[in-house]
Coordinates of C-alpha atoms and ligand atoms in Angstrom, one line a residue:
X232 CA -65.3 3.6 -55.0
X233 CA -68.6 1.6 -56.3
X234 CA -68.6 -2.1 -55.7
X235 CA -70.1 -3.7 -58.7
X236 CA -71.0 -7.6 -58.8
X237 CA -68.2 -10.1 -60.9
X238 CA -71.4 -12.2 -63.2
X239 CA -73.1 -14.9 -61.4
X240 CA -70.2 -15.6 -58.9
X241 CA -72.0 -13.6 -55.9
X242 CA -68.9 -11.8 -55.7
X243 CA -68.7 -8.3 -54.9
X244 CA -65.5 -6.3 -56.0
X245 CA -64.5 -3.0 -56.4
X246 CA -64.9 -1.3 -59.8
X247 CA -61.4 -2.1 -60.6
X248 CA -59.1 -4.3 -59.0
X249 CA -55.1 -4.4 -58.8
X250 CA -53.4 -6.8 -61.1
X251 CA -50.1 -8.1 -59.4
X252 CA -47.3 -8.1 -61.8
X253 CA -46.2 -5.2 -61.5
X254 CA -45.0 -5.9 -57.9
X255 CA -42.5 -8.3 -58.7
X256 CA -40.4 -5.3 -59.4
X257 CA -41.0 -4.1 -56.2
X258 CA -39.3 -5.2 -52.8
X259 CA -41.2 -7.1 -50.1
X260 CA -41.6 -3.8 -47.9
X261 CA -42.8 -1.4 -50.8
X262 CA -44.7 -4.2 -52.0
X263 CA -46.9 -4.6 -48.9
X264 CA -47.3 -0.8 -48.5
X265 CA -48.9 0.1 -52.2
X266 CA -51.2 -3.4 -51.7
X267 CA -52.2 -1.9 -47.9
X268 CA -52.5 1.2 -49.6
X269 CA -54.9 0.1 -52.5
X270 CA -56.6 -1.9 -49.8
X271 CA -57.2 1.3 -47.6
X272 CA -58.2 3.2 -50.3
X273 CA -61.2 1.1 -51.3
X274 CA -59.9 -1.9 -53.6
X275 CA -61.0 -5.0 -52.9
X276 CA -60.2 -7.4 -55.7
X277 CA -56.7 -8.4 -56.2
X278 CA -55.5 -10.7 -59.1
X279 CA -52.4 -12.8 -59.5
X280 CA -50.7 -15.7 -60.3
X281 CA -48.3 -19.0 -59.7
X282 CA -46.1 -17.4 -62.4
X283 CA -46.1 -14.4 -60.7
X284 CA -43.3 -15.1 -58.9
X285 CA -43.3 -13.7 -55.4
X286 CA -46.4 -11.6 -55.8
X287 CA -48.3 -14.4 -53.8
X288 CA -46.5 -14.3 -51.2
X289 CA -45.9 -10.1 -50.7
X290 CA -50.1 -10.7 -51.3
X291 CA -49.9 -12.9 -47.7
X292 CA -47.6 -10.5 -46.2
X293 CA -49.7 -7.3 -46.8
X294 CA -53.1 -8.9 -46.0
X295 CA -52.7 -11.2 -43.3
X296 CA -55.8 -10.2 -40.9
X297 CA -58.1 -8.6 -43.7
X298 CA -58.6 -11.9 -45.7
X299 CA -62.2 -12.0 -45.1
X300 CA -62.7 -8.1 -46.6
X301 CA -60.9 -9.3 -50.3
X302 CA -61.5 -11.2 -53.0
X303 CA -58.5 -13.2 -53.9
X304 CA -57.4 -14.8 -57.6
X305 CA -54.6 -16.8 -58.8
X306 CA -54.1 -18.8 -61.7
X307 CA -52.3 -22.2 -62.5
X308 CA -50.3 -22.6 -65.8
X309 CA -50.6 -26.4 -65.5
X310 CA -52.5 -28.0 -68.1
X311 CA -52.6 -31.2 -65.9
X312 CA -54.6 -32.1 -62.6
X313 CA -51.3 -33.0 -60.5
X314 CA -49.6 -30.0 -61.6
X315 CA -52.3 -27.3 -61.1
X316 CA -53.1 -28.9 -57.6
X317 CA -49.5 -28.4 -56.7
X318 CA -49.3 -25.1 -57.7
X319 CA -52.7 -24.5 -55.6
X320 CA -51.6 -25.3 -52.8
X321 CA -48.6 -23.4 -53.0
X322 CA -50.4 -20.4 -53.4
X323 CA -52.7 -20.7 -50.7
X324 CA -49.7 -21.1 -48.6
X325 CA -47.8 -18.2 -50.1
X326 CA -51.1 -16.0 -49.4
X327 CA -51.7 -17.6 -46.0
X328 CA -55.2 -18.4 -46.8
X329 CA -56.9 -21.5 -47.0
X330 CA -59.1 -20.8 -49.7
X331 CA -59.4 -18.6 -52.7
X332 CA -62.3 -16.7 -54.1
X333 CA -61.3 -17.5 -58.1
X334 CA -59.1 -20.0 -59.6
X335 CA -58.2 -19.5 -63.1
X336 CA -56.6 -21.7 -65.4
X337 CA -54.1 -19.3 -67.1
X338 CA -53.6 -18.4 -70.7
X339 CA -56.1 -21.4 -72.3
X340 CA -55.2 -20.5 -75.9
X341 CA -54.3 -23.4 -77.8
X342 CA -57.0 -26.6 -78.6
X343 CA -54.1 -28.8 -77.2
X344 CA -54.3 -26.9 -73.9
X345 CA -58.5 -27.1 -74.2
X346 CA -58.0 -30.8 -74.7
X347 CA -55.5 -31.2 -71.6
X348 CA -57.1 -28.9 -69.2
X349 CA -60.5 -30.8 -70.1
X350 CA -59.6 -34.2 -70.5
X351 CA -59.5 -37.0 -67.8
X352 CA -56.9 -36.1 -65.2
X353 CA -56.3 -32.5 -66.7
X354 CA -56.3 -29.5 -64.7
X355 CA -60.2 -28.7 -64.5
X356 CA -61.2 -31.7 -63.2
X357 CA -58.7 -31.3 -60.6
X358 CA -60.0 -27.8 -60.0
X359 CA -63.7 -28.7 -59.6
X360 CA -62.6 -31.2 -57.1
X361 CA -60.8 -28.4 -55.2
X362 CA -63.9 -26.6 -55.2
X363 CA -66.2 -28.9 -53.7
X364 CA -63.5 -29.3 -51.4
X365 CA -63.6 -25.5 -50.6
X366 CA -60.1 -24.1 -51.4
X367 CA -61.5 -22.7 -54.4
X368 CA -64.7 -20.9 -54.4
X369 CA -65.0 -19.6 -57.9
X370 CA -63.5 -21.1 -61.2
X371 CA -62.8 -18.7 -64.3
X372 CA -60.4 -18.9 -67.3
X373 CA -57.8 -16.3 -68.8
X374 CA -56.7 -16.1 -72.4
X375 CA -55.2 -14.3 -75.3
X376 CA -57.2 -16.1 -78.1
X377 CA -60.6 -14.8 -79.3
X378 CA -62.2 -17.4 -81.0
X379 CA -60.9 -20.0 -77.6
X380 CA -62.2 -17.2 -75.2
X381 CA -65.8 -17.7 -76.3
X382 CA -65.9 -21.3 -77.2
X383 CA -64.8 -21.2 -73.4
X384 CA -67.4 -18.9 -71.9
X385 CA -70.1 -20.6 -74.2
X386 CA -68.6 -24.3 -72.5
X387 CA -70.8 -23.6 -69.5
X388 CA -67.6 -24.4 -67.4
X389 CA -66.5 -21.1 -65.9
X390 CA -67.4 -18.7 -64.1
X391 CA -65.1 -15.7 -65.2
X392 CA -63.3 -15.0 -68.3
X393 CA -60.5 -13.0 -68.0
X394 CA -59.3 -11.3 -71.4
X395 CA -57.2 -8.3 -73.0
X396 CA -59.3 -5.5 -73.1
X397 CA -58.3 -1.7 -73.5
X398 CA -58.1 0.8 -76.4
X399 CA -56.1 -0.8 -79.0
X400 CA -57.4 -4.1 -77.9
X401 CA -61.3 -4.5 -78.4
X402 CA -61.6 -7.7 -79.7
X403 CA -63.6 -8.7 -77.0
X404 CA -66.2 -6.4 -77.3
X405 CA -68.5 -8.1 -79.8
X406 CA -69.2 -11.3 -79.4
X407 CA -66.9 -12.4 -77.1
X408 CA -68.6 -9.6 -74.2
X409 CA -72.2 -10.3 -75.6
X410 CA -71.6 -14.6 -74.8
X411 CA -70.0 -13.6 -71.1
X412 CA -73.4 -11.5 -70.5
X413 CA -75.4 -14.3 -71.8
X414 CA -73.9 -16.8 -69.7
X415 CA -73.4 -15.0 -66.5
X416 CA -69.8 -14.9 -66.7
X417 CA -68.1 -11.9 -64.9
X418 CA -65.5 -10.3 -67.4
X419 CA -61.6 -9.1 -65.9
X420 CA -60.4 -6.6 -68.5
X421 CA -56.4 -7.3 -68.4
X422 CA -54.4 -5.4 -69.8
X423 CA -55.7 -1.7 -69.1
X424 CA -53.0 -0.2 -70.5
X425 CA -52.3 -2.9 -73.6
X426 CA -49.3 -4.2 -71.4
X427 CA -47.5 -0.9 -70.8
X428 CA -47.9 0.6 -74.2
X429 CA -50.8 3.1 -73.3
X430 CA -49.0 5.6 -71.2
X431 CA -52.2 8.2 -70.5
X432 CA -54.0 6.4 -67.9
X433 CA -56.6 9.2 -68.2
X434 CA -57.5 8.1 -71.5
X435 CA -56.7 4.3 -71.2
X436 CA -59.9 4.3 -67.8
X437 CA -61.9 7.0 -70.2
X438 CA -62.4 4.3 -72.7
X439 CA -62.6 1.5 -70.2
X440 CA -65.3 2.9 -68.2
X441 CA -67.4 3.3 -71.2
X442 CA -67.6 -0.5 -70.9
X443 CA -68.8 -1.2 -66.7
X444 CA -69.4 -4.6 -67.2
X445 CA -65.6 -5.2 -67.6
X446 CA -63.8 -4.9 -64.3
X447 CA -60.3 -3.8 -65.3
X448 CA -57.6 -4.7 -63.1
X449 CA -54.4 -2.4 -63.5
X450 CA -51.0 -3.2 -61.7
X451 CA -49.5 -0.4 -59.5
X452 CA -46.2 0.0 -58.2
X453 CA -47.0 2.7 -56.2
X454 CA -49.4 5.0 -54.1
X455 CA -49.0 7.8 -56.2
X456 CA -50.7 5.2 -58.9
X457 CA -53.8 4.1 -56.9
X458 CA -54.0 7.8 -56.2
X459 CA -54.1 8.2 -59.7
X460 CA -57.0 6.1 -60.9
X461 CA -59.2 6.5 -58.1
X462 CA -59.1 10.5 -59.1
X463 CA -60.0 9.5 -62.3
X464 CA -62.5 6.9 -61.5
X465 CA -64.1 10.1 -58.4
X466 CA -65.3 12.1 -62.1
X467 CA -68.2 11.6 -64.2
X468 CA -67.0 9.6 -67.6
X469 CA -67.3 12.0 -70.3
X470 CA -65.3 11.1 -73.7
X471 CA -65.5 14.0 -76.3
X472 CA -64.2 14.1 -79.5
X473 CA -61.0 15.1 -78.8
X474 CA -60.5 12.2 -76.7
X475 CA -62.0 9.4 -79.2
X476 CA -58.8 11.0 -81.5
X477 CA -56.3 10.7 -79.0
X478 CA -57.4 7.0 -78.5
X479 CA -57.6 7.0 -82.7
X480 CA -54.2 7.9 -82.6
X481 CA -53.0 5.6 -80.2
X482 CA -54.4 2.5 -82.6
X483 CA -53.0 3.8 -85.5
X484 CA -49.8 4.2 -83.5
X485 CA -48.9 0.6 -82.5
X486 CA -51.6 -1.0 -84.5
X487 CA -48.9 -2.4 -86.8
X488 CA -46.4 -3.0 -83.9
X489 CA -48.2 -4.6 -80.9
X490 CA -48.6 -7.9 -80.5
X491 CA -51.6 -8.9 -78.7
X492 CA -50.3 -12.8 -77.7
X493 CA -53.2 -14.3 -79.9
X494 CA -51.0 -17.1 -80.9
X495 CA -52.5 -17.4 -84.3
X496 CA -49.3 -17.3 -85.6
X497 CA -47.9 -20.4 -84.1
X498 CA -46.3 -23.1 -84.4
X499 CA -43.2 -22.5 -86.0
X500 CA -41.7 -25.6 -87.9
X501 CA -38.0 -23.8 -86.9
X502 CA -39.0 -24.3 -82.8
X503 CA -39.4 -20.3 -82.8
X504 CA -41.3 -19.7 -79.5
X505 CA -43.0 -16.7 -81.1
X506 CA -46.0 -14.7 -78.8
X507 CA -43.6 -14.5 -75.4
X508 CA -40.4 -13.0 -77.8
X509 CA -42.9 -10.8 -79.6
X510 CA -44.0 -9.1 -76.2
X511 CA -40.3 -8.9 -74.4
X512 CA -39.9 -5.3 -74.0
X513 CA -43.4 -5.3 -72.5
X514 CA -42.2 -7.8 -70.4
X515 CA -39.0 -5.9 -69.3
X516 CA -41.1 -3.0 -68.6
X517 CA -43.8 -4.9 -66.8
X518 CA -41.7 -7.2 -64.5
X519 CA -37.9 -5.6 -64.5
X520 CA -35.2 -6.5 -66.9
X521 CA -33.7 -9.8 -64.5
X522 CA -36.9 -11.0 -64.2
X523 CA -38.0 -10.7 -67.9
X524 CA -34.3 -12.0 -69.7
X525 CA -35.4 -15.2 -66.9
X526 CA -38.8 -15.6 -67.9
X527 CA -38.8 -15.2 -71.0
X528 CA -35.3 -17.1 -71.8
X529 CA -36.6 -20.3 -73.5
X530 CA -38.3 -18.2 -75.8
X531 CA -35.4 -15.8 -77.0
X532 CA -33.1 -18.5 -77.2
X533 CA -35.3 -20.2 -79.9
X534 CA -35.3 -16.3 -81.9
X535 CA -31.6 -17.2 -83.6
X536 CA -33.7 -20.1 -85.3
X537 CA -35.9 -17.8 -87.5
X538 CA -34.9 -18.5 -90.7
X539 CA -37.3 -15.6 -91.9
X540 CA -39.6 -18.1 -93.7
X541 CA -42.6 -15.6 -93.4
X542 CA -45.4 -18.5 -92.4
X543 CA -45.9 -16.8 -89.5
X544 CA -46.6 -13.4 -90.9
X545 CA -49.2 -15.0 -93.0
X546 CA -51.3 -16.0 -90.1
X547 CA -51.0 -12.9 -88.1
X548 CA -54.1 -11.4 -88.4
X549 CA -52.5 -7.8 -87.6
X550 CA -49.8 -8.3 -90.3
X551 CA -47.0 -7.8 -87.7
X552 CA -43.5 -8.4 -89.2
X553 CA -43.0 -11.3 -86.9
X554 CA -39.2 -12.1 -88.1
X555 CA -37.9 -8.5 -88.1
X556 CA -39.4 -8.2 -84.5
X557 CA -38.8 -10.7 -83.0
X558 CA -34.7 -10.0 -84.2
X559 CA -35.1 -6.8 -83.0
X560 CA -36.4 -8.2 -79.4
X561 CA -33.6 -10.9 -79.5
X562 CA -31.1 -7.9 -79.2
X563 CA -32.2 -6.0 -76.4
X564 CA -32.3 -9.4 -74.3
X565 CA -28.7 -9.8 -75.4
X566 CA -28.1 -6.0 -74.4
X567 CA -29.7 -6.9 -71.2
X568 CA -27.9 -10.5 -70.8
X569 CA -24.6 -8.4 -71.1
X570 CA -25.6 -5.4 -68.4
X571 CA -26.7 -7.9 -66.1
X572 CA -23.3 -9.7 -66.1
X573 CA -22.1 -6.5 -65.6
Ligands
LIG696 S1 -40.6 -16.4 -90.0 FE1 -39.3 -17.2 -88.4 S2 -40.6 -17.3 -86.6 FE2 -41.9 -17.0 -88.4 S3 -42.5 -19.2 -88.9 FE3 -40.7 -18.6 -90.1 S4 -39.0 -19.3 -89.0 FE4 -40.7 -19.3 -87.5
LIG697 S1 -47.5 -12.0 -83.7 FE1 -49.6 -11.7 -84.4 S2 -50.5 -13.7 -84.4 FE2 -48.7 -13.8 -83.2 S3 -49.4 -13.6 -81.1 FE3 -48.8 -11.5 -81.8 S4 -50.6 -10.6 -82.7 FE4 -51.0 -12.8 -82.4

């Protein structure tokens, strides 16, 4: 494993970390093992969230003793100071720490969350406090929006910028990778495998690793996984042509299909909560089906409202077919609602 520095933070992680989602799906004892595991085996940086249920606290379970020899980040939803101190706290409980290295203020997409988070008694002035306080050491930002993302890493406010990156998804690579270097801003690529959809990690990490500067941070639900990367991460990158048309294939796959939670294509005057029912089978098959018809219920209970207006479709810069999907989504959660009343 190399150990590669996250920007200007000081911090040292490994060359890929361990997103946490996945082990929601997971119970507390498996949980703990493939986290020890990934721990043993070399990886040091482990992401997560408040919304990722009870990842924090399986995350204070499996490393209680080792804190010192991790880097630890969560992220608050909370676009206001109360809310995202609350929400602190609790995770620094749930982890059994009493600091963390990186707080993030999650999924910063929208100028009404940029206003909130930044405005007097938002959640980044709350933040900043908590760091001169020292229960946070670091401070970085996640989102799904390009043009936010850089206006965000060019703010001078952060410290890491956290953003989809992977084969089908390389927005970021322009300008939004070119303002992070600039800056100083370390750069978590999430999303290795574009939420679930890539499903040959080998070429998923051969593209990645083209790209060091962006520490990717794949979930794992078991050893066997870890296993898995760290084998391809012990060989020389070498991408040949028959690779770059597998990966060609792959975007010309579910380029028309995926939806990669820009939220360009929001609001919807009918109430339709669009990005979260666009992405519910990748939920399902990131977090479990009881989880995902929970997380995600506001969202496909707003679908019935579509009244196929197309405004939406207009502002998708992918040309998805929004209403169609999103109908299509809204039956497997009923599918699901139904198995899980058994
Ligand atoms: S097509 Fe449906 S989801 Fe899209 S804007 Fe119109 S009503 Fe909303
Ligand atoms: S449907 Fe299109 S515009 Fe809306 S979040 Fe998905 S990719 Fe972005």
């Amino acid at each position: 494993m190399r150990y590669v520095k996250l920007g200007n933070t000081g911090l040292t992680v490994s060359e890929f970390g361990f997103g946490c989602i996945p082990i929601i799906r997971l119970v507390k004892d498996d949980s703990v093992k493939v986290l020890r595991y990934a721990f043993e085996r070399g990886i040091t940086f482990f992401d997560t969230a408040n919304a990722y249920r009870d990842s924090e606290e399986k995350i204070g379970k499996a490393f209680d003793g080792v804190r010192d020899r991790i880097v630890l980040a969560s992220k608050t939803l909370k676009r206001d100071g109360d809310g995202a101190m609350e929400q602190l706290d609790n995770s620094l409980r749930m982890m059994k720490t009493d600091y963390l290295d990186l707080y993030q203020l999650h999924q910063v997409a929208q100028e009404e969350d940029w206003q909130k988070v930044t405005g007097p008694g938002g959640a980044l002035e709350a933040v900043m406090k908590a760091k001169a306080a020292g229960k946070v050491r670091h401070v970085g930002v996640t989102s799904h929006s390009l043009p936010m993302a850089i206006r965000m890493v060019k703010s001078s406010l952060f410290e890491t910028v956290q953003f989809p990156f992977n084969l089908i998804e390389e927005e970021a690579k322009g300008e939004l990778f070119s303002a992070a270097r600039e800056m100083g801003l370390g750069f978590i690529s999430m999303k290795p495998f574009g939420g679930g959809v890539i499903d040959n990690a080998e070429i998923a990490f051969k593209y990645l690793r083209q790209y060091p500067e962006a520490i990717p941070i794949p979930g794992f639900e078991s050893c066997e996984q870890v296993d898995q990367i760290l084998a391809i991460y012990s060989q020389a990158n070498v991408v040949g042509e028959q690779d770059l048309e597998v990966m060609e294939n792959y975007r010309n796959e579910l380029g028309k299909i995926f939806c990669r939670r820009c939220e360009y294509c929001q609001p919807c005057s009918q109430g339709v909560i669009i990005t979260p029912a666009m992405g519910y089978p990748i939920f399902v098959k990131r977090m479990s089906a009881p989880v995902a018809t929970e997380f995600c219920r506001k969202a496909m209970e707003s679908v019935p409202n579509c009244t196929e207006c197309g405004d939406c479709m207009e502002r998708c810069p992918y040309e998805l077919k929004i209403p169609e999907i999103i109908k299509a989504n809204y039956a497997l959660y009923e599918a699901h609602l139904k198995e899980l009343k058994g």
